Amino acid sequence: VRDVLRRLKPRKAPGLDGWSVAELRLLPDELLDLVAELFEAVEGGAPWPDELCAPEGLLLPKGGADEAADPLSRRPIWLLPMLYRVWAAGRAHTMASWVASWAGDAHGLGAEDLAWELALELEGAEAAGEAICGAALDWRKAFDHVLLDHLAPSLQRAGVPDWIVRPLLRAYGAPRRLRVSGALGKEWAPSSGILPGCALAVFVLAVLVRPWERRTGRIHDLLRRRIYVDDLTLWAPGPIAVVAQPVAEALAETRRFEHAMQWQLNLLKSRQFANTTALREALH
């Protein structure tokens, strides 16, 4: 527990439990032993105390001019109780190692690294005289649209152990409250939404997107895919007469996945690309 606290940023805003990272770091070992016992009890099947899993939502400005008048134009973030965040941060290391074991070499690279990698692929295809086409896809509010009823069976089928699934679902399904301009709203019971403020959330999303990665991987040997949190990129380099079809099939598979998950592609942010007019027409 103390090792996790050392790694957490000390200026993280506290949740409704009121604890800060700096305050928890000051606790003696005797009290941190009790925190560790709490975590072991929760992983063993005991529920989180209500005060330690209730999320508080804040609305942050996106940079627009009319945000003060329209709260719906702001970006929501969720503050979980700090003790829950300590538990999730500790177990995130376990999840990270497991996801890395099946997510491939690109796992752990940042968005900029993946963009440069794709740019090099495009330049390489041009230099070799190859055709190349693909699509960069973005999910609309992917974290918000995850149905909580889908979560337990999806994680369990993927092999995530119950001692992680139970505490996670308890926090994600806990009543939430929204704070706007200093006023704390009424509680409501959520039916969807995993919480970006949880260190395990990105790994949960990786598990949920895994079926898309496996299904598109069976389409054609030329097809390549990259996943960065909620962004998907797929492309195929090769002969002009061959590459458009696997990309088109992968896009159709993406639509089926979208329907099954009840998610939505953000068509304004999603783009198709190709390096010849014929391929652009084929994709269109």
PDB file of C-alpha atoms in Angstrom:
ATOM      1  CA  VAL A   1       0.000   0.000   0.000  1.00  0.00           C
ATOM      2  CA  ARG A   2       2.805   2.405   0.850  1.00  0.00           C
ATOM      3  CA  ASP A   3       4.529   1.628  -2.459  1.00  0.00           C
ATOM      4  CA  VAL A   4       1.318   2.489  -4.348  1.00  0.00           C
ATOM      5  CA  LEU A   5       1.000   5.746  -2.422  1.00  0.00           C
ATOM      6  CA  ARG A   6       4.556   6.697  -3.390  1.00  0.00           C
ATOM      7  CA  ARG A   7       3.664   6.303  -7.073  1.00  0.00           C
ATOM      8  CA  LEU A   8       0.423   8.316  -6.924  1.00  0.00           C
ATOM      9  CA  LYS A   9       0.618  12.019  -7.712  1.00  0.00           C
ATOM     10  CA  PRO A  10       0.310  13.944  -4.417  1.00  0.00           C
ATOM     11  CA  ARG A  11      -1.938  16.644  -5.904  1.00  0.00           C
ATOM     12  CA  LYS A  12      -4.747  14.305  -6.932  1.00  0.00           C
ATOM     13  CA  ALA A  13      -8.083  15.801  -5.894  1.00  0.00           C
ATOM     14  CA  PRO A  14      -9.798  13.882  -3.065  1.00  0.00           C
ATOM     15  CA  GLY A  15     -13.158  12.175  -3.513  1.00  0.00           C
ATOM     16  CA  LEU A  16     -16.153  12.179  -1.203  1.00  0.00           C
ATOM     17  CA  ASP A  17     -14.152  10.307   1.463  1.00  0.00           C
ATOM     18  CA  GLY A  18     -12.024  13.444   1.911  1.00  0.00           C
ATOM     19  CA  TRP A  19      -8.619  11.703   2.036  1.00  0.00           C
ATOM     20  CA  SER A  20      -5.706  13.107   0.030  1.00  0.00           C
ATOM     21  CA  VAL A  21      -2.604  11.212  -1.130  1.00  0.00           C
ATOM     22  CA  ALA A  22      -0.402  13.403   1.087  1.00  0.00           C
ATOM     23  CA  GLU A  23      -2.495  12.565   4.176  1.00  0.00           C
ATOM     24  CA  LEU A  24      -2.471   8.815   3.476  1.00  0.00           C
ATOM     25  CA  ARG A  25       1.319   8.901   3.073  1.00  0.00           C
ATOM     26  CA  LEU A  26       1.584  10.251   6.614  1.00  0.00           C
ATOM     27  CA  LEU A  27      -0.245   7.287   8.176  1.00  0.00           C
ATOM     28  CA  PRO A  28       1.930   4.933  10.251  1.00  0.00           C
ATOM     29  CA  ASP A  29       2.382   1.310   9.244  1.00  0.00           C
ATOM     30  CA  GLU A  30      -0.087   0.198  11.916  1.00  0.00           C
ATOM     31  CA  LEU A  31      -2.913   2.089  10.178  1.00  0.00           C
ATOM     32  CA  LEU A  32      -1.812   1.101   6.664  1.00  0.00           C
ATOM     33  CA  ASP A  33      -1.956  -2.513   7.881  1.00  0.00           C
ATOM     34  CA  LEU A  34      -5.670  -1.926   8.498  1.00  0.00           C
ATOM     35  CA  VAL A  35      -6.045  -0.471   4.985  1.00  0.00           C
ATOM     36  CA  ALA A  36      -4.388  -3.589   3.553  1.00  0.00           C
ATOM     37  CA  GLU A  37      -6.764  -5.768   5.611  1.00  0.00           C
ATOM     38  CA  LEU A  38      -9.697  -3.818   4.185  1.00  0.00           C
ATOM     39  CA  PHE A  39      -8.468  -4.451   0.636  1.00  0.00           C
ATOM     40  CA  GLU A  40      -8.017  -8.162   1.356  1.00  0.00           C
ATOM     41  CA  ALA A  41     -11.531  -8.370   2.806  1.00  0.00           C
ATOM     42  CA  VAL A  42     -13.027  -6.644  -0.254  1.00  0.00           C
ATOM     43  CA  GLU A  43     -11.152  -8.964  -2.622  1.00  0.00           C
ATOM     44  CA  GLY A  44     -12.362 -11.884  -0.518  1.00  0.00           C
ATOM     45  CA  GLY A  45     -16.008 -11.011  -1.135  1.00  0.00           C
ATOM     46  CA  ALA A  46     -16.915  -8.302   1.388  1.00  0.00           C
ATOM     47  CA  PRO A  47     -18.584  -5.246  -0.171  1.00  0.00           C
ATOM     48  CA  TRP A  48     -16.908  -1.858  -0.186  1.00  0.00           C
ATOM     49  CA  PRO A  49     -18.345   0.413   2.506  1.00  0.00           C
ATOM     50  CA  ASP A  50     -20.714   2.849   0.801  1.00  0.00           C
ATOM     51  CA  GLU A  51     -18.489   5.793   1.690  1.00  0.00           C
ATOM     52  CA  LEU A  52     -15.495   4.242  -0.081  1.00  0.00           C
ATOM     53  CA  CYS A  53     -16.964   3.572  -3.522  1.00  0.00           C
ATOM     54  CA  ALA A  54     -19.291   6.523  -4.242  1.00  0.00           C
ATOM     55  CA  PRO A  55     -18.145   8.515  -7.317  1.00  0.00           C
ATOM     56  CA  GLU A  56     -18.486  12.282  -7.523  1.00  0.00           C
ATOM     57  CA  GLY A  57     -18.748  13.855 -10.981  1.00  0.00           C
ATOM     58  CA  LEU A  58     -17.320  17.248 -11.924  1.00  0.00           C
ATOM     59  CA  LEU A  59     -17.852  19.207 -15.143  1.00  0.00           C
ATOM     60  CA  LEU A  60     -14.646  20.734 -16.510  1.00  0.00           C
ATOM     61  CA  PRO A  61     -14.506  23.386 -19.256  1.00  0.00           C
ATOM     62  CA  LYS A  62     -13.426  22.213 -22.713  1.00  0.00           C
ATOM     63  CA  GLY A  63     -12.305  25.648 -23.833  1.00  0.00           C
ATOM     64  CA  GLY A  64     -15.483  26.905 -25.515  1.00  0.00           C
ATOM     65  CA  ALA A  65     -16.972  30.356 -24.999  1.00  0.00           C
ATOM     66  CA  ASP A  66     -20.495  29.365 -23.910  1.00  0.00           C
ATOM     67  CA  GLU A  67     -19.663  26.701 -21.304  1.00  0.00           C
ATOM     68  CA  ALA A  68     -20.660  28.789 -18.296  1.00  0.00           C
ATOM     69  CA  ALA A  69     -24.199  28.970 -19.637  1.00  0.00           C
ATOM     70  CA  ASP A  70     -24.396  25.334 -20.768  1.00  0.00           C
ATOM     71  CA  PRO A  71     -23.085  22.667 -18.340  1.00  0.00           C
ATOM     72  CA  LEU A  72     -23.822  19.980 -20.949  1.00  0.00           C
ATOM     73  CA  SER A  73     -21.030  21.371 -23.125  1.00  0.00           C
ATOM     74  CA  ARG A  74     -18.450  20.573 -20.429  1.00  0.00           C
ATOM     75  CA  ARG A  75     -16.376  17.426 -20.034  1.00  0.00           C
ATOM     76  CA  PRO A  76     -17.356  15.213 -17.061  1.00  0.00           C
ATOM     77  CA  ILE A  77     -14.651  13.672 -14.878  1.00  0.00           C
ATOM     78  CA  TRP A  78     -15.229  11.328 -11.967  1.00  0.00           C
ATOM     79  CA  LEU A  79     -13.521  11.457  -8.590  1.00  0.00           C
ATOM     80  CA  LEU A  80     -13.595   8.140  -6.755  1.00  0.00           C
ATOM     81  CA  PRO A  81     -12.838   7.874  -3.039  1.00  0.00           C
ATOM     82  CA  MET A  82      -9.069   7.897  -2.567  1.00  0.00           C
ATOM     83  CA  LEU A  83      -8.871   4.523  -0.798  1.00  0.00           C
ATOM     84  CA  TYR A  84     -10.621   2.892  -3.764  1.00  0.00           C
ATOM     85  CA  ARG A  85      -8.137   4.615  -6.094  1.00  0.00           C
ATOM     86  CA  VAL A  86      -5.225   3.221  -4.049  1.00  0.00           C
ATOM     87  CA  TRP A  87      -6.637  -0.310  -4.389  1.00  0.00           C
ATOM     88  CA  ALA A  88      -7.265   0.111  -8.145  1.00  0.00           C
ATOM     89  CA  ALA A  89      -3.796   1.578  -8.746  1.00  0.00           C
ATOM     90  CA  GLY A  90      -2.202  -1.405  -7.024  1.00  0.00           C
ATOM     91  CA  ARG A  91      -4.172  -3.958  -9.034  1.00  0.00           C
ATOM     92  CA  ALA A  92      -3.627  -2.003 -12.268  1.00  0.00           C
ATOM     93  CA  HIS A  93      -0.058  -3.333 -12.334  1.00  0.00           C
ATOM     94  CA  THR A  94      -1.377  -6.890 -12.354  1.00  0.00           C
ATOM     95  CA  MET A  95      -3.868  -6.063 -15.114  1.00  0.00           C
ATOM     96  CA  ALA A  96      -1.226  -4.220 -17.156  1.00  0.00           C
ATOM     97  CA  SER A  97       1.067  -7.255 -17.229  1.00  0.00           C
ATOM     98  CA  TRP A  98      -1.796  -9.537 -18.214  1.00  0.00           C
ATOM     99  CA  VAL A  99      -3.087  -7.255 -20.999  1.00  0.00           C
ATOM    100  CA  ALA A 100       0.460  -6.813 -22.335  1.00  0.00           C
ATOM    101  CA  SER A 101       0.753 -10.608 -22.631  1.00  0.00           C
ATOM    102  CA  TRP A 102      -1.935 -10.712 -25.361  1.00  0.00           C
ATOM    103  CA  ALA A 103      -2.232  -7.146 -26.682  1.00  0.00           C
ATOM    104  CA  GLY A 104       0.962  -7.209 -28.763  1.00  0.00           C
ATOM    105  CA  ASP A 105       3.974  -4.957 -29.108  1.00  0.00           C
ATOM    106  CA  ALA A 106       1.943  -1.762 -29.563  1.00  0.00           C
ATOM    107  CA  HIS A 107       0.436  -1.994 -26.064  1.00  0.00           C
ATOM    108  CA  GLY A 108       1.828   0.729 -23.844  1.00  0.00           C
ATOM    109  CA  LEU A 109       2.766   3.067 -26.691  1.00  0.00           C
ATOM    110  CA  GLY A 110       1.256   6.532 -26.557  1.00  0.00           C
ATOM    111  CA  ALA A 111      -1.069   8.054 -29.146  1.00  0.00           C
ATOM    112  CA  GLU A 112       1.779  10.092 -30.669  1.00  0.00           C
ATOM    113  CA  ASP A 113       4.029   7.020 -30.996  1.00  0.00           C
ATOM    114  CA  LEU A 114       1.263   5.069 -32.736  1.00  0.00           C
ATOM    115  CA  ALA A 115       0.574   7.992 -35.078  1.00  0.00           C
ATOM    116  CA  TRP A 116       4.242   8.158 -36.077  1.00  0.00           C
ATOM    117  CA  GLU A 117       4.300   4.391 -36.573  1.00  0.00           C
ATOM    118  CA  LEU A 118       1.369   4.609 -38.984  1.00  0.00           C
ATOM    119  CA  ALA A 119       2.962   7.605 -40.748  1.00  0.00           C
ATOM    120  CA  LEU A 120       6.086   5.500 -41.350  1.00  0.00           C
ATOM    121  CA  GLU A 121       3.926   2.695 -42.746  1.00  0.00           C
ATOM    122  CA  LEU A 122       2.322   5.155 -45.173  1.00  0.00           C
ATOM    123  CA  GLU A 123       5.682   6.549 -46.260  1.00  0.00           C
ATOM    124  CA  GLY A 124       7.079   3.024 -46.634  1.00  0.00           C
ATOM    125  CA  ALA A 125       4.192   2.004 -48.876  1.00  0.00           C
ATOM    126  CA  GLU A 126       4.699   5.085 -51.034  1.00  0.00           C
ATOM    127  CA  ALA A 127       8.443   4.402 -51.333  1.00  0.00           C
ATOM    128  CA  ALA A 128       7.817   0.758 -52.290  1.00  0.00           C
ATOM    129  CA  GLY A 129       5.133   1.680 -54.818  1.00  0.00           C
ATOM    130  CA  GLU A 130       2.477  -0.180 -52.819  1.00  0.00           C
ATOM    131  CA  ALA A 131      -1.140   0.728 -52.359  1.00  0.00           C
ATOM    132  CA  ILE A 132      -2.312   1.341 -48.802  1.00  0.00           C
ATOM    133  CA  CYS A 133      -5.700   2.167 -47.348  1.00  0.00           C
ATOM    134  CA  GLY A 134      -7.411   2.068 -43.981  1.00  0.00           C
ATOM    135  CA  ALA A 135      -9.438   3.919 -41.394  1.00  0.00           C
ATOM    136  CA  ALA A 136      -8.907   5.697 -38.083  1.00  0.00           C
ATOM    137  CA  LEU A 137     -12.013   5.235 -35.919  1.00  0.00           C
ATOM    138  CA  ASP A 138     -13.115   6.911 -32.717  1.00  0.00           C
ATOM    139  CA  TRP A 139     -15.843   5.752 -30.335  1.00  0.00           C
ATOM    140  CA  ARG A 140     -18.234   8.424 -29.115  1.00  0.00           C
ATOM    141  CA  LYS A 141     -17.873   8.608 -25.299  1.00  0.00           C
ATOM    142  CA  ALA A 142     -16.724   4.981 -25.116  1.00  0.00           C
ATOM    143  CA  PHE A 143     -16.340   4.950 -21.326  1.00  0.00           C
ATOM    144  CA  ASP A 144     -19.854   6.357 -20.837  1.00  0.00           C
ATOM    145  CA  HIS A 145     -21.586   3.879 -23.162  1.00  0.00           C
ATOM    146  CA  VAL A 146     -20.317   0.645 -21.555  1.00  0.00           C
ATOM    147  CA  LEU A 147     -23.407  -1.118 -20.210  1.00  0.00           C
ATOM    148  CA  LEU A 148     -22.764  -2.321 -16.670  1.00  0.00           C
ATOM    149  CA  ASP A 149     -24.884  -5.445 -17.287  1.00  0.00           C
ATOM    150  CA  HIS A 150     -22.412  -6.429 -20.023  1.00  0.00           C
ATOM    151  CA  LEU A 151     -19.388  -5.907 -17.830  1.00  0.00           C
ATOM    152  CA  ALA A 152     -19.390  -8.880 -15.445  1.00  0.00           C
ATOM    153  CA  PRO A 153     -19.953 -11.620 -18.082  1.00  0.00           C
ATOM    154  CA  SER A 154     -17.434 -10.004 -20.457  1.00  0.00           C
ATOM    155  CA  LEU A 155     -14.696  -9.771 -17.839  1.00  0.00           C
ATOM    156  CA  GLN A 156     -15.374 -13.236 -16.450  1.00  0.00           C
ATOM    157  CA  ARG A 157     -15.339 -14.855 -19.923  1.00  0.00           C
ATOM    158  CA  ALA A 158     -12.009 -13.119 -20.569  1.00  0.00           C
ATOM    159  CA  GLY A 159     -10.590 -14.715 -17.421  1.00  0.00           C
ATOM    160  CA  VAL A 160     -10.427 -11.715 -15.095  1.00  0.00           C
ATOM    161  CA  PRO A 161     -10.633 -13.197 -11.563  1.00  0.00           C
ATOM    162  CA  ASP A 162     -13.634 -12.521  -9.364  1.00  0.00           C
ATOM    163  CA  TRP A 163     -11.471 -10.887  -6.685  1.00  0.00           C
ATOM    164  CA  ILE A 164     -10.895  -8.033  -9.165  1.00  0.00           C
ATOM    165  CA  VAL A 165     -14.315  -8.094 -10.851  1.00  0.00           C
ATOM    166  CA  ARG A 166     -16.379  -7.851  -7.642  1.00  0.00           C
ATOM    167  CA  PRO A 167     -14.744  -4.724  -6.128  1.00  0.00           C
ATOM    168  CA  LEU A 168     -14.637  -3.098  -9.566  1.00  0.00           C
ATOM    169  CA  LEU A 169     -18.347  -3.606 -10.283  1.00  0.00           C
ATOM    170  CA  ARG A 170     -19.286  -2.497  -6.795  1.00  0.00           C
ATOM    171  CA  ALA A 171     -17.645   0.882  -7.451  1.00  0.00           C
ATOM    172  CA  TYR A 172     -18.910   1.269 -11.022  1.00  0.00           C
ATOM    173  CA  GLY A 173     -22.463   0.410  -9.966  1.00  0.00           C
ATOM    174  CA  ALA A 174     -22.481   2.595  -6.836  1.00  0.00           C
ATOM    175  CA  PRO A 175     -24.883   5.579  -6.738  1.00  0.00           C
ATOM    176  CA  ARG A 176     -23.287   8.646  -8.327  1.00  0.00           C
ATOM    177  CA  ARG A 177     -23.595  12.347  -7.646  1.00  0.00           C
ATOM    178  CA  LEU A 178     -22.726  15.334  -9.816  1.00  0.00           C
ATOM    179  CA  ARG A 179     -21.244  18.573  -8.522  1.00  0.00           C
ATOM    180  CA  VAL A 180     -21.987  21.738 -10.532  1.00  0.00           C
ATOM    181  CA  SER A 181     -20.795  25.181  -9.385  1.00  0.00           C
ATOM    182  CA  GLY A 182     -20.322  23.934  -5.820  1.00  0.00           C
ATOM    183  CA  ALA A 183     -23.746  22.275  -5.546  1.00  0.00           C
ATOM    184  CA  LEU A 184     -23.869  18.486  -5.034  1.00  0.00           C
ATOM    185  CA  GLY A 185     -26.793  16.862  -6.849  1.00  0.00           C
ATOM    186  CA  LYS A 186     -28.990  13.930  -5.894  1.00  0.00           C
ATOM    187  CA  GLU A 187     -27.734  10.370  -6.143  1.00  0.00           C
ATOM    188  CA  TRP A 188     -28.730   8.184  -9.076  1.00  0.00           C
ATOM    189  CA  ALA A 189     -28.081   4.522  -9.836  1.00  0.00           C
ATOM    190  CA  PRO A 190     -26.110   4.180 -13.094  1.00  0.00           C
ATOM    191  CA  SER A 191     -26.907   1.614 -15.788  1.00  0.00           C
ATOM    192  CA  SER A 192     -23.805   2.390 -17.874  1.00  0.00           C
ATOM    193  CA  GLY A 193     -20.414   4.010 -17.655  1.00  0.00           C
ATOM    194  CA  ILE A 194     -16.987   2.859 -16.498  1.00  0.00           C
ATOM    195  CA  LEU A 195     -15.055   5.555 -14.670  1.00  0.00           C
ATOM    196  CA  PRO A 196     -11.905   7.074 -16.217  1.00  0.00           C
ATOM    197  CA  GLY A 197     -10.783   8.117 -12.712  1.00  0.00           C
ATOM    198  CA  CYS A 198     -10.237   4.410 -11.938  1.00  0.00           C
ATOM    199  CA  ALA A 199      -6.765   3.114 -12.808  1.00  0.00           C
ATOM    200  CA  LEU A 200      -8.330  -0.162 -14.021  1.00  0.00           C
ATOM    201  CA  ALA A 201     -10.712   1.487 -16.521  1.00  0.00           C
ATOM    202  CA  VAL A 202      -8.364   1.465 -19.535  1.00  0.00           C
ATOM    203  CA  PHE A 203      -7.689  -2.262 -19.006  1.00  0.00           C
ATOM    204  CA  VAL A 204     -11.416  -2.977 -18.730  1.00  0.00           C
ATOM    205  CA  LEU A 205     -11.906  -1.211 -22.065  1.00  0.00           C
ATOM    206  CA  ALA A 206      -9.042  -3.221 -23.580  1.00  0.00           C
ATOM    207  CA  VAL A 207     -10.812  -6.451 -22.587  1.00  0.00           C
ATOM    208  CA  LEU A 208     -14.105  -5.235 -24.069  1.00  0.00           C
ATOM    209  CA  VAL A 209     -12.496  -4.299 -27.407  1.00  0.00           C
ATOM    210  CA  ARG A 210     -10.579  -7.594 -27.618  1.00  0.00           C
ATOM    211  CA  PRO A 211     -13.361  -9.432 -29.552  1.00  0.00           C
ATOM    212  CA  TRP A 212     -13.180  -6.764 -32.285  1.00  0.00           C
ATOM    213  CA  GLU A 213      -9.418  -7.241 -32.517  1.00  0.00           C
ATOM    214  CA  ARG A 214      -9.747 -11.033 -32.732  1.00  0.00           C
ATOM    215  CA  ARG A 215     -12.543 -10.987 -35.321  1.00  0.00           C
ATOM    216  CA  THR A 216     -10.850  -8.482 -37.624  1.00  0.00           C
ATOM    217  CA  GLY A 217      -7.597 -10.418 -37.254  1.00  0.00           C
ATOM    218  CA  ARG A 218      -9.162 -13.365 -39.090  1.00  0.00           C
ATOM    219  CA  ILE A 219     -10.172 -11.325 -42.153  1.00  0.00           C
ATOM    220  CA  HIS A 220      -6.881 -11.177 -44.104  1.00  0.00           C
ATOM    221  CA  ASP A 221      -3.140 -11.499 -43.477  1.00  0.00           C
ATOM    222  CA  LEU A 222      -2.544  -8.029 -44.932  1.00  0.00           C
ATOM    223  CA  LEU A 223      -4.885  -6.304 -42.473  1.00  0.00           C
ATOM    224  CA  ARG A 224      -3.194  -4.575 -39.532  1.00  0.00           C
ATOM    225  CA  ARG A 225      -4.892  -3.158 -36.452  1.00  0.00           C
ATOM    226  CA  ARG A 226      -3.907  -0.891 -33.609  1.00  0.00           C
ATOM    227  CA  ILE A 227      -5.959  -0.008 -30.511  1.00  0.00           C
ATOM    228  CA  TYR A 228      -5.266   2.980 -28.283  1.00  0.00           C
ATOM    229  CA  VAL A 229      -7.830   3.118 -25.443  1.00  0.00           C
ATOM    230  CA  ASP A 230     -11.003   3.990 -27.422  1.00  0.00           C
ATOM    231  CA  ASP A 231      -9.335   4.715 -30.785  1.00  0.00           C
ATOM    232  CA  LEU A 232      -9.097   1.992 -33.436  1.00  0.00           C
ATOM    233  CA  THR A 233      -6.858   2.111 -36.512  1.00  0.00           C
ATOM    234  CA  LEU A 234      -6.890  -0.494 -39.274  1.00  0.00           C
ATOM    235  CA  TRP A 235      -5.062  -0.536 -42.592  1.00  0.00           C
ATOM    236  CA  ALA A 236      -3.750  -2.822 -45.315  1.00  0.00           C
ATOM    237  CA  PRO A 237      -0.691  -2.296 -47.558  1.00  0.00           C
ATOM    238  CA  GLY A 238      -0.200  -4.322 -50.735  1.00  0.00           C
ATOM    239  CA  PRO A 239      -1.459  -4.720 -54.308  1.00  0.00           C
ATOM    240  CA  ILE A 240      -4.142  -2.229 -55.276  1.00  0.00           C
ATOM    241  CA  ALA A 241      -6.510  -5.011 -56.368  1.00  0.00           C
ATOM    242  CA  VAL A 242      -6.354  -6.687 -52.948  1.00  0.00           C
ATOM    243  CA  VAL A 243      -6.181  -4.178 -50.096  1.00  0.00           C
ATOM    244  CA  ALA A 244      -9.580  -2.462 -50.295  1.00  0.00           C
ATOM    245  CA  GLN A 245     -11.626  -5.594 -49.631  1.00  0.00           C
ATOM    246  CA  PRO A 246     -10.154  -6.559 -46.215  1.00  0.00           C
ATOM    247  CA  VAL A 247     -10.464  -2.955 -45.033  1.00  0.00           C
ATOM    248  CA  ALA A 248     -14.112  -2.854 -46.167  1.00  0.00           C
ATOM    249  CA  GLU A 249     -14.805  -6.170 -44.393  1.00  0.00           C
ATOM    250  CA  ALA A 250     -13.132  -4.879 -41.222  1.00  0.00           C
ATOM    251  CA  LEU A 251     -15.305  -1.763 -41.318  1.00  0.00           C
ATOM    252  CA  ALA A 252     -18.400  -3.945 -41.690  1.00  0.00           C
ATOM    253  CA  GLU A 253     -17.229  -6.052 -38.730  1.00  0.00           C
ATOM    254  CA  THR A 254     -16.764  -2.838 -36.748  1.00  0.00           C
ATOM    255  CA  ARG A 255     -20.381  -1.896 -37.442  1.00  0.00           C
ATOM    256  CA  ARG A 256     -21.549  -5.301 -36.189  1.00  0.00           C
ATOM    257  CA  PHE A 257     -19.423  -4.876 -33.056  1.00  0.00           C
ATOM    258  CA  GLU A 258     -20.861  -1.368 -32.574  1.00  0.00           C
ATOM    259  CA  HIS A 259     -24.400  -2.753 -32.724  1.00  0.00           C
ATOM    260  CA  ALA A 260     -23.671  -5.671 -30.380  1.00  0.00           C
ATOM    261  CA  MET A 261     -22.040  -3.428 -27.753  1.00  0.00           C
ATOM    262  CA  GLN A 262     -24.612  -0.638 -28.186  1.00  0.00           C
ATOM    263  CA  TRP A 263     -21.745   1.832 -28.697  1.00  0.00           C
ATOM    264  CA  GLN A 264     -21.530   4.623 -31.290  1.00  0.00           C
ATOM    265  CA  LEU A 265     -18.770   5.541 -33.725  1.00  0.00           C
ATOM    266  CA  ASN A 266     -17.972   9.228 -33.792  1.00  0.00           C
ATOM    267  CA  LEU A 267     -18.280   9.781 -37.536  1.00  0.00           C
ATOM    268  CA  LEU A 268     -17.039  13.379 -37.295  1.00  0.00           C
ATOM    269  CA  LYS A 269     -13.701  12.226 -35.832  1.00  0.00           C
ATOM    270  CA  SER A 270     -13.379   8.982 -37.818  1.00  0.00           C
ATOM    271  CA  ARG A 271     -11.527   9.043 -41.141  1.00  0.00           C
ATOM    272  CA  GLN A 272     -10.777   6.699 -44.011  1.00  0.00           C
ATOM    273  CA  PHE A 273      -7.529   7.093 -45.950  1.00  0.00           C
ATOM    274  CA  ALA A 274      -5.944   5.735 -49.128  1.00  0.00           C
ATOM    275  CA  ASN A 275      -3.018   6.714 -51.327  1.00  0.00           C
ATOM    276  CA  THR A 276      -4.729   6.287 -54.708  1.00  0.00           C
ATOM    277  CA  THR A 277      -7.897   7.720 -56.200  1.00  0.00           C
ATOM    278  CA  ALA A 278      -9.163   4.241 -57.111  1.00  0.00           C
ATOM    279  CA  LEU A 279      -8.841   3.045 -53.502  1.00  0.00           C
ATOM    280  CA  ARG A 280     -10.560   6.149 -52.162  1.00  0.00           C
ATOM    281  CA  GLU A 281     -13.466   5.527 -54.524  1.00  0.00           C
ATOM    282  CA  ALA A 282     -13.603   1.860 -53.514  1.00  0.00           C
ATOM    283  CA  LEU A 283     -13.773   2.738 -49.808  1.00  0.00           C
ATOM    284  CA  HIS A 284     -16.366   5.434 -50.431  1.00  0.00           C
TER     285      HIS A 284
END
